[in-house]
Amino acid sequence: YSKGDSPAALRSLAKRVSWPPGSVAVLAPKGMSPEALRLDAPMPCTDDDISYWSAGGPAKVRARVLEDAGVLKLGKEFTVGLRFRVGRGQTGGSGYDTLVMGHEGKHWLAVGHGERRLCCVDGKRGVSTVLDHVVPCDEWVLVFLQPRGDKTACFTMDA
């Protein structure tokens, strides 16, 4: 990505993102690795050459890790990348939709209903921190999480 890229070029990048060589784990309908990972996930969907799981909604459909052989345990240095999009049916009302949930039910990342702001939620304490990012409807968004001392930095990219 460079500063002068057009919105069309950014949309194309968000659709074509591939995880870097040497990634410890990739959870995707196509290209799951390592083979030791086992998921309980909805049937894969494909739209515009992107394979994805349709999750959330009233049925609270989720992809759940059943077995990770220890590869999903985060060390001191990590990058967690997530590609997602929010449909129009997931807006309005109160509460939030979880994107990534951590160990023991602690939410890392969610999208708040209403204004669709990205937020971090501590499920144990019921405390949320709203981030300065409004998630667009029906567009692919990339989010990367990395440690910064005792905090987690959140980087976003959308068209």
mmCIF file of C-alpha atoms in Angstrom:
data_model
loop_
_atom_site.group_PDB
_atom_site.id
_atom_site.type_symbol
_atom_site.label_atom_id
_atom_site.label_comp_id
_atom_site.label_asym_id
_atom_site.label_seq_id
_atom_site.Cartn_x
_atom_site.Cartn_y
_atom_site.Cartn_z
ATOM 1 C CA TYR A 1 0.000 0.000 0.000
ATOM 2 C CA SER A 2 1.243 3.462 -0.810
ATOM 3 C CA LYS A 3 -0.265 6.859 -0.030
ATOM 4 C CA GLY A 4 -1.455 7.539 -3.576
ATOM 5 C CA ASP A 5 -3.310 4.228 -4.064
ATOM 6 C CA SER A 6 -6.888 4.577 -5.249
ATOM 7 C CA PRO A 7 -9.863 3.211 -3.268
ATOM 8 C CA ALA A 8 -10.209 0.489 -5.924
ATOM 9 C CA ALA A 9 -6.580 -0.561 -5.352
ATOM 10 C CA LEU A 10 -7.191 -0.722 -1.579
ATOM 11 C CA ARG A 11 -10.335 -2.847 -2.056
ATOM 12 C CA SER A 12 -8.324 -5.166 -4.273
ATOM 13 C CA LEU A 13 -5.576 -5.445 -1.632
ATOM 14 C CA ALA A 14 -8.087 -6.237 1.133
ATOM 15 C CA LYS A 15 -9.549 -9.003 -1.036
ATOM 16 C CA ARG A 16 -6.195 -10.513 -2.070
ATOM 17 C CA VAL A 17 -4.345 -10.438 1.241
ATOM 18 C CA SER A 18 -2.286 -13.546 1.839
ATOM 19 C CA TRP A 19 -0.670 -14.361 5.130
ATOM 20 C CA PRO A 20 3.119 -14.175 5.147
ATOM 21 C CA PRO A 21 5.311 -17.237 4.705
ATOM 22 C CA GLY A 22 6.264 -18.647 8.071
ATOM 23 C CA SER A 23 2.900 -17.874 9.678
ATOM 24 C CA VAL A 24 2.413 -20.188 12.637
ATOM 25 C CA ALA A 25 -1.284 -20.712 11.984
ATOM 26 C CA VAL A 26 -3.807 -19.761 9.322
ATOM 27 C CA LEU A 27 -7.502 -20.381 9.937
ATOM 28 C CA ALA A 28 -9.351 -20.063 6.651
ATOM 29 C CA PRO A 29 -11.839 -22.163 4.661
ATOM 30 C CA LYS A 30 -9.091 -22.685 2.067
ATOM 31 C CA GLY A 31 -5.502 -23.132 3.146
ATOM 32 C CA MET A 32 -5.820 -24.111 6.829
ATOM 33 C CA SER A 33 -2.481 -24.733 8.496
ATOM 34 C CA PRO A 34 -1.017 -26.493 10.314
ATOM 35 C CA GLU A 35 -2.925 -29.691 9.689
ATOM 36 C CA ALA A 36 -3.180 -30.278 13.471
ATOM 37 C CA LEU A 37 -5.794 -27.485 13.695
ATOM 38 C CA ARG A 38 -9.367 -28.712 13.862
ATOM 39 C CA LEU A 39 -12.338 -26.365 13.689
ATOM 40 C CA ASP A 40 -16.074 -26.575 14.078
ATOM 41 C CA ALA A 41 -17.108 -24.013 11.473
ATOM 42 C CA PRO A 42 -20.067 -23.234 9.227
ATOM 43 C CA MET A 43 -19.992 -24.279 5.582
ATOM 44 C CA PRO A 44 -17.593 -22.081 3.595
ATOM 45 C CA CYS A 45 -19.018 -19.428 1.283
ATOM 46 C CA THR A 46 -17.380 -17.776 -1.702
ATOM 47 C CA ASP A 47 -17.971 -14.244 -2.948
ATOM 48 C CA ASP A 48 -15.835 -12.452 -5.523
ATOM 49 C CA ASP A 49 -13.171 -15.202 -5.278
ATOM 50 C CA ILE A 50 -12.910 -14.841 -1.488
ATOM 51 C CA SER A 51 -13.600 -17.927 0.584
ATOM 52 C CA TYR A 52 -15.060 -17.168 4.033
ATOM 53 C CA TRP A 53 -17.293 -18.417 6.803
ATOM 54 C CA SER A 54 -20.616 -16.640 7.267
ATOM 55 C CA ALA A 55 -20.778 -16.207 11.033
ATOM 56 C CA GLY A 56 -22.726 -14.179 13.569
ATOM 57 C CA GLY A 57 -26.287 -13.070 13.056
ATOM 58 C CA PRO A 58 -29.299 -14.089 15.152
ATOM 59 C CA ALA A 59 -28.169 -17.739 15.224
ATOM 60 C CA LYS A 60 -24.754 -16.702 16.687
ATOM 61 C CA VAL A 61 -22.948 -18.995 14.231
ATOM 62 C CA ARG A 62 -19.234 -19.228 15.097
ATOM 63 C CA ALA A 63 -16.053 -20.920 14.038
ATOM 64 C CA ARG A 64 -14.657 -22.686 17.112
ATOM 65 C CA VAL A 65 -11.206 -24.177 17.536
ATOM 66 C CA LEU A 66 -11.548 -27.783 18.680
ATOM 67 C CA GLU A 67 -7.852 -28.708 18.636
ATOM 68 C CA ASP A 68 -4.854 -26.439 18.136
ATOM 69 C CA ALA A 69 -1.904 -28.663 19.173
ATOM 70 C CA GLY A 70 -0.616 -25.666 21.140
ATOM 71 C CA VAL A 71 0.119 -23.510 18.079
ATOM 72 C CA LEU A 72 -2.462 -20.833 18.946
ATOM 73 C CA LYS A 73 -0.898 -19.955 22.300
ATOM 74 C CA LEU A 74 0.486 -16.448 21.913
ATOM 75 C CA GLY A 75 4.005 -15.649 23.044
ATOM 76 C CA LYS A 76 5.526 -12.258 23.864
ATOM 77 C CA GLU A 77 5.736 -11.272 20.189
ATOM 78 C CA PHE A 78 2.831 -11.982 17.859
ATOM 79 C CA THR A 79 0.662 -10.615 15.098
ATOM 80 C CA VAL A 80 -2.943 -11.728 14.811
ATOM 81 C CA GLY A 81 -4.538 -10.820 11.489
ATOM 82 C CA LEU A 82 -8.246 -10.968 10.764
ATOM 83 C CA ARG A 83 -10.174 -10.296 7.548
ATOM 84 C CA PHE A 84 -13.928 -9.739 7.942
ATOM 85 C CA ARG A 85 -16.908 -7.775 6.713
ATOM 86 C CA VAL A 86 -20.064 -6.656 8.462
ATOM 87 C CA GLY A 87 -23.366 -7.010 6.635
ATOM 88 C CA ARG A 88 -26.251 -4.568 6.880
ATOM 89 C CA GLY A 89 -28.225 -7.068 8.950
ATOM 90 C CA GLN A 90 -25.695 -6.729 11.781
ATOM 91 C CA THR A 91 -26.289 -3.040 12.481
ATOM 92 C CA GLY A 92 -28.525 -1.200 14.935
ATOM 93 C CA GLY A 93 -29.544 -2.017 18.462
ATOM 94 C CA SER A 94 -27.310 -2.359 21.478
ATOM 95 C CA GLY A 95 -24.474 -4.725 22.268
ATOM 96 C CA TYR A 96 -21.799 -5.998 19.916
ATOM 97 C CA ASP A 97 -20.772 -8.882 17.673
ATOM 98 C CA THR A 98 -17.573 -10.664 18.652
ATOM 99 C CA LEU A 99 -14.863 -11.013 16.002
ATOM 100 C CA VAL A 100 -12.174 -12.753 18.063
ATOM 101 C CA MET A 101 -12.651 -14.228 21.520
ATOM 102 C CA GLY A 102 -9.684 -15.059 23.685
ATOM 103 C CA HIS A 103 -9.054 -17.627 26.391
ATOM 104 C CA GLU A 104 -11.711 -18.084 29.116
ATOM 105 C CA GLY A 105 -14.351 -16.059 27.279
ATOM 106 C CA LYS A 106 -12.366 -12.837 27.261
ATOM 107 C CA HIS A 107 -13.227 -10.875 24.111
ATOM 108 C CA TRP A 108 -10.376 -9.281 22.263
ATOM 109 C CA LEU A 109 -12.189 -7.605 19.424
ATOM 110 C CA ALA A 110 -15.810 -6.836 18.575
ATOM 111 C CA VAL A 111 -17.971 -4.548 16.454
ATOM 112 C CA GLY A 112 -20.464 -2.456 18.382
ATOM 113 C CA HIS A 113 -24.017 -2.302 17.096
ATOM 114 C CA GLY A 114 -25.377 1.083 16.110
ATOM 115 C CA GLU A 115 -22.379 3.064 14.855
ATOM 116 C CA ARG A 116 -20.400 -0.161 14.060
ATOM 117 C CA ARG A 117 -17.319 1.013 15.988
ATOM 118 C CA LEU A 118 -14.503 -1.443 16.501
ATOM 119 C CA CYS A 119 -14.050 -2.133 20.219
ATOM 120 C CA CYS A 120 -12.101 -4.273 22.657
ATOM 121 C CA VAL A 121 -14.197 -5.956 25.326
ATOM 122 C CA ASP A 122 -13.125 -7.576 28.580
ATOM 123 C CA GLY A 123 -15.816 -10.217 28.976
ATOM 124 C CA LYS A 124 -14.932 -10.991 32.595
ATOM 125 C CA ARG A 125 -15.283 -7.384 33.754
ATOM 126 C CA GLY A 126 -17.886 -6.291 31.199
ATOM 127 C CA VAL A 127 -15.752 -3.293 30.216
ATOM 128 C CA SER A 128 -15.375 -2.175 26.607
ATOM 129 C CA THR A 129 -12.956 0.262 25.009
ATOM 130 C CA VAL A 130 -14.259 1.832 21.819
ATOM 131 C CA LEU A 131 -11.624 2.393 19.128
ATOM 132 C CA ASP A 132 -11.619 5.265 16.659
ATOM 133 C CA HIS A 133 -12.658 3.125 13.686
ATOM 134 C CA VAL A 134 -16.111 2.796 12.128
ATOM 135 C CA VAL A 135 -16.449 -0.525 10.290
ATOM 136 C CA PRO A 136 -17.996 -0.010 6.840
ATOM 137 C CA CYS A 137 -20.895 -2.220 5.760
ATOM 138 C CA ASP A 138 -20.344 -4.875 3.100
ATOM 139 C CA GLU A 139 -16.607 -4.133 2.637
ATOM 140 C CA TRP A 140 -13.668 -6.347 3.563
ATOM 141 C CA VAL A 141 -11.653 -5.002 6.490
ATOM 142 C CA LEU A 142 -8.228 -6.134 7.705
ATOM 143 C CA VAL A 143 -7.313 -5.841 11.383
ATOM 144 C CA PHE A 144 -3.917 -6.673 12.869
ATOM 145 C CA LEU A 145 -3.238 -6.986 16.601
ATOM 146 C CA GLN A 146 0.279 -6.755 18.078
ATOM 147 C CA PRO A 147 1.611 -6.413 21.633
ATOM 148 C CA ARG A 148 2.951 -3.100 22.896
ATOM 149 C CA GLY A 149 4.145 -3.715 26.440
ATOM 150 C CA ASP A 150 1.094 -4.600 28.548
ATOM 151 C CA LYS A 151 -1.287 -3.278 25.859
ATOM 152 C CA THR A 152 -2.354 -4.451 22.410
ATOM 153 C CA ALA A 153 -2.053 -2.238 19.326
ATOM 154 C CA CYS A 154 -4.792 -2.475 16.692
ATOM 155 C CA PHE A 155 -4.100 -1.592 13.042
ATOM 156 C CA THR A 156 -6.939 -1.449 10.515
ATOM 157 C CA MET A 157 -7.202 -1.267 6.741
ATOM 158 C CA ASP A 158 -10.314 -0.903 4.654
ATOM 159 C CA ALA A 159 -11.232 0.663 1.341
#
